[in-house]
GROMACS .gro file of C-alpha atoms in nm:
model
  201
    1MET     CA    1  -1.384  -0.753   1.423
    2SER     CA    2  -1.512  -0.929   1.172
    3SER     CA    3  -1.307  -0.852   0.949
    4ASP     CA    4  -0.996  -0.867   1.087
    5PHE     CA    5  -1.035  -1.274   1.118
    6GLU     CA    6  -1.099  -1.555   0.907
    7LYS     CA    7  -1.175  -1.898   1.073
    8VAL     CA    8  -0.984  -2.151   0.783
    9ASN     CA    9  -1.088  -2.535   0.720
   10LEU     CA   10  -0.793  -2.720   0.723
   11ARG     CA   11  -0.911  -3.085   0.636
   12GLY     CA   12  -1.160  -3.314   0.665
   13PRO     CA   13  -1.463  -3.155   0.822
   14PRO     CA   14  -1.597  -2.799   0.849
   15PHE     CA   15  -1.544  -2.826   1.234
   16THR     CA   16  -1.168  -2.810   1.221
   17ASN     CA   17  -1.135  -2.443   1.148
   18GLN     CA   18  -0.822  -2.243   1.191
   19CYS     CA   19  -0.820  -1.900   1.267
   20TRP     CA   20  -0.581  -1.648   1.039
   21THR     CA   21  -0.543  -1.276   1.177
   22GLN     CA   22  -0.493  -1.021   0.920
   23TRP     CA   23  -0.240  -0.930   0.712
   24PHE     CA   24   0.004  -0.749   0.854
   25ASP     CA   25   0.305  -0.532   0.680
   26ARG     CA   26   0.449  -0.292   0.952
   27ASP     CA   27   0.813  -0.233   0.740
   28ASP     CA   28   0.971  -0.230   0.467
   29PRO     CA   29   1.321  -0.344   0.332
   30SER     CA   30   1.447   0.034   0.299
   31GLY     CA   31   1.663  -0.033   0.612
   32THR     CA   32   1.859  -0.347   0.681
   33GLY     CA   33   1.575  -0.520   0.562
   34ASP     CA   34   1.161  -0.641   0.686
   35TRP     CA   35   1.142  -0.667   1.007
   36GLU     CA   36   0.782  -0.791   1.070
   37THR     CA   37   0.860  -0.902   1.434
   38LEU     CA   38   0.571  -1.074   1.645
   39LYS     CA   39   0.639  -0.803   1.944
   40SER     CA   40   0.627  -0.511   1.736
   41LEU     CA   41   0.308  -0.579   1.594
   42GLN     CA   42   0.133  -0.700   1.866
   43LYS     CA   43   0.238  -0.362   2.003
   44THR     CA   44   0.178  -0.104   1.709
   45ASN     CA   45  -0.153  -0.365   1.636
   46PRO     CA   46  -0.328  -0.465   2.054
   47GLY     CA   47  -0.635  -0.659   2.071
   48LYS     CA   48  -0.555  -0.781   1.669
   49ILE     CA   49  -0.292  -1.082   1.716
   50CYS     CA   50  -0.331  -1.359   1.980
   51PRO     CA   51  -0.048  -1.355   2.311
   52LYS     CA   52   0.102  -1.755   2.168
   53PRO     CA   53  -0.008  -1.843   1.816
   54THR     CA   54   0.015  -2.145   1.660
   55ASP     CA   55   0.123  -2.076   1.311
   56ILE     CA   56   0.250  -1.774   1.122
   57GLU     CA   57   0.212  -1.759   0.709
   58ALA     CA   58   0.427  -1.463   0.460
   59THR     CA   59   0.400  -1.347   0.152
   60THR     CA   60   0.559  -1.051  -0.066
   61LEU     CA   61   0.307  -0.800  -0.095
   62TYR     CA   62   0.227  -0.923  -0.481
   63GLY     CA   63   0.072  -1.249  -0.323
   64LEU     CA   64   0.455  -1.473  -0.399
   65SER     CA   65   0.473  -1.697  -0.128
   66VAL     CA   66   0.827  -1.665   0.059
   67ALA     CA   67   0.913  -2.063  -0.152
   68ALA     CA   68   0.818  -1.859  -0.500
   69ALA     CA   69   1.040  -1.570  -0.359
   70GLY     CA   70   1.314  -1.743  -0.311
   71GLU     CA   71   1.485  -1.552  -0.034
   72VAL     CA   72   1.697  -1.614   0.224
   73ILE     CA   73   1.476  -1.609   0.511
   74TYR     CA   74   1.676  -1.527   0.884
   75LYS     CA   75   1.347  -1.608   1.100
   76MET     CA   76   0.991  -1.721   1.068
   77ASP     CA   77   0.824  -1.850   1.313
   78THR     CA   78   0.596  -1.777   1.596
   79THR     CA   79   0.810  -1.629   1.912
   80SER     CA   80   1.022  -1.383   1.695
   81GLY     CA   81   0.747  -1.347   1.398
   82PHE     CA   82   0.925  -1.287   1.053
   83ILE     CA   83   1.236  -1.137   0.978
   84CYS     CA   84   1.418  -1.096   0.643
   85ARG     CA   85   1.765  -0.911   0.629
   86ASN     CA   86   1.904  -0.760   0.311
   87SER     CA   87   2.279  -0.878   0.411
   88ASP     CA   88   2.161  -1.226   0.334
   89GLN     CA   89   2.028  -1.140   0.015
   90PRO     CA   90   2.273  -1.221  -0.313
   91ASP     CA   91   2.179  -0.903  -0.495
   92LYS     CA   92   2.196  -0.769  -0.054
   93LYS     CA   93   1.778  -0.696  -0.067
   94CYS     CA   94   1.460  -0.861   0.019
   95LYS     CA   95   1.142  -0.813  -0.135
   96ASP     CA   96   0.840  -0.631   0.061
   97TYR     CA   97   0.635  -0.897   0.286
   98LYS     CA   98   0.313  -0.934   0.485
   99VAL     CA   99   0.243  -1.126   0.758
  100ARG     CA  100  -0.017  -1.299   0.939
  101PHE     CA  101  -0.090  -1.557   1.229
  102SER     CA  102  -0.306  -1.835   1.308
  103CYS     CA  103  -0.449  -1.868   1.624
  104HIS     CA  104  -0.697  -2.109   1.888
  105PRO     CA  105  -1.062  -2.122   1.679
  106SER     CA  106  -1.128  -1.913   2.059
  107PHE     CA  107  -0.982  -1.590   1.925
  108CYS     CA  108  -1.167  -1.569   1.625
  109ASP     CA  109  -1.514  -1.398   1.635
  110ASP     CA  110  -1.866  -1.603   1.507
  111GLY     CA  111  -1.923  -1.403   1.216
  112ALA     CA  112  -1.577  -1.494   1.039
  113VAL     CA  113  -1.557  -1.714   0.722
  114CYS     CA  114  -1.451  -2.116   0.683
  115TRP     CA  115  -1.245  -2.219   0.397
  116THR     CA  116  -1.279  -2.566   0.249
  117LYS     CA  117  -0.943  -2.698   0.165
  118TRP     CA  118  -0.791  -2.698  -0.206
  119PHE     CA  119  -0.981  -2.840  -0.475
  120ASP     CA  120  -0.752  -2.932  -0.795
  121ARG     CA  121  -0.967  -3.106  -1.036
  122ASP     CA  122  -0.867  -3.008  -1.389
  123ASN     CA  123  -0.539  -2.910  -1.572
  124PRO     CA  124  -0.489  -2.681  -1.900
  125SER     CA  125  -0.409  -2.954  -2.120
  126GLY     CA  126  -0.747  -2.920  -2.317
  127THR     CA  127  -0.956  -2.589  -2.352
  128GLY     CA  128  -0.849  -2.500  -2.046
  129ASP     CA  129  -0.873  -2.517  -1.676
  130TRP     CA  130  -1.189  -2.613  -1.520
  131GLU     CA  131  -1.330  -2.599  -1.170
  132LEU     CA  132  -1.639  -2.621  -1.167
  133LEU     CA  133  -1.849  -2.604  -0.843
  134ASN     CA  134  -2.079  -2.882  -0.986
  135ASP     CA  135  -1.806  -3.107  -1.095
  136LEU     CA  136  -1.588  -3.056  -0.785
  137ARG     CA  137  -1.893  -3.116  -0.580
  138LYS     CA  138  -1.970  -3.470  -0.778
  139LYS     CA  139  -1.607  -3.519  -0.702
  140ASN     CA  140  -1.599  -3.465  -0.323
  141PRO     CA  141  -1.925  -3.471  -0.203
  142GLY     CA  142  -2.018  -3.340   0.120
  143GLN     CA  143  -1.710  -3.119   0.149
  144ILE     CA  144  -1.871  -2.796   0.041
  145CYS     CA  145  -2.082  -2.654   0.165
  146ALA     CA  146  -2.420  -2.543  -0.037
  147LYS     CA  147  -2.427  -2.206  -0.072
  148PRO     CA  148  -2.051  -2.119  -0.086
  149LEU     CA  149  -1.999  -1.711  -0.015
  150LEU     CA  150  -1.645  -1.650  -0.165
  151ILE     CA  151  -1.383  -1.851  -0.375
  152GLU     CA  152  -0.977  -1.789  -0.348
  153ALA     CA  153  -0.789  -1.944  -0.665
  154VAL     CA  154  -0.471  -1.965  -0.683
  155THR     CA  155  -0.146  -2.115  -0.929
  156THR     CA  156  -0.050  -2.480  -0.815
  157ASP     CA  157   0.314  -2.497  -0.845
  158ASN     CA  158   0.367  -2.152  -0.622
  159SER     CA  159   0.029  -2.030  -0.496
  160THR     CA  160   0.033  -1.665  -0.705
  161PRO     CA  161  -0.319  -1.583  -0.672
  162ALA     CA  162  -0.496  -1.582  -0.986
  163ILE     CA  163  -0.604  -1.169  -0.985
  164SER     CA  164  -0.223  -1.134  -1.004
  165THR     CA  165  -0.142  -1.385  -1.245
  166GLY     CA  166  -0.223  -1.167  -1.546
  167GLN     CA  167  -0.451  -1.391  -1.723
  168ASN     CA  168  -0.834  -1.369  -1.801
  169PHE     CA  169  -1.115  -1.582  -1.624
  170TYR     CA  170  -1.425  -1.656  -1.801
  171VAL     CA  171  -1.578  -1.753  -1.481
  172TYR     CA  172  -1.431  -1.694  -1.116
  173ASN     CA  173  -1.708  -1.674  -0.883
  174PRO     CA  174  -1.831  -1.844  -0.553
  175THR     CA  175  -2.206  -1.960  -0.731
  176MET     CA  176  -2.018  -2.159  -1.014
  177GLY     CA  177  -1.666  -2.216  -0.920
  178PHE     CA  178  -1.341  -2.075  -1.145
  179VAL     CA  179  -1.288  -2.136  -1.538
  180CYS     CA  180  -0.980  -2.034  -1.683
  181ARG     CA  181  -0.984  -2.084  -2.088
  182GLN     CA  182  -0.734  -2.105  -2.352
  183GLN     CA  183  -0.859  -1.880  -2.590
  184ASP     CA  184  -0.902  -1.619  -2.384
  185GLN     CA  185  -0.556  -1.576  -2.326
  186LYS     CA  186  -0.344  -1.317  -2.528
  187PHE     CA  187   0.048  -1.524  -2.535
  188SER     CA  188   0.018  -1.779  -2.291
  189GLN     CA  189  -0.162  -2.111  -2.240
  190CYS     CA  190  -0.389  -2.114  -1.854
  191ARG     CA  191  -0.139  -2.150  -1.632
  192ASP     CA  192  -0.274  -2.487  -1.359
  193TYR     CA  193  -0.486  -2.342  -1.084
  194LYS     CA  194  -0.641  -2.457  -0.759
  195VAL     CA  195  -0.971  -2.346  -0.547
  196ARG     CA  196  -1.123  -2.332  -0.260
  197PHE     CA  197  -1.484  -2.181  -0.129
  198GLY     CA  198  -1.555  -1.981   0.179
  199CYS     CA  199  -1.863  -2.095   0.361
  200LYS     CA  200  -2.068  -1.995   0.690
  201CYS     CA  201  -1.918  -2.117   1.002
   0.00000   0.00000   0.00000
């Protein structure tokens, strides 16, 4: 069960945890739209979604946030789930979305990962975007655990996962942090990234 849930440290000390389910993608937009309704997802995934979620998050299958995708969303709430109707879009076709739900921390397994808040220490105006763990620790004392297990990097503008940008990374690991160097890019400068670290809860 530990692979199905993650505990997310939203802000402040590491005991303000939020529990997120795994991502679900039940439908695709080939019919009237992309219908990821809570009732249907709970029916097809028994025990994997709490009865009354406290939050919902949706992204395209390629990692774009709803805001970045720019589509008209019919419903996105913890009661109904997520619905994108093809008829509401200018091009009459929704993108394909995946959703996850937030539950009370007790719903998570104890082996889950706690995530720090997002950090954005540098920008790519110089030699690149340097988000090194040591530098982030100095600037944010007590906010990152001693031995991070995971690292995640996304762009600051629309939260595109770093691995989906097509850029090359000099450093991208939980031991050292994240570095995107201008000299490693073929056609453009590094985008501006923010990072967070996964720690044992």
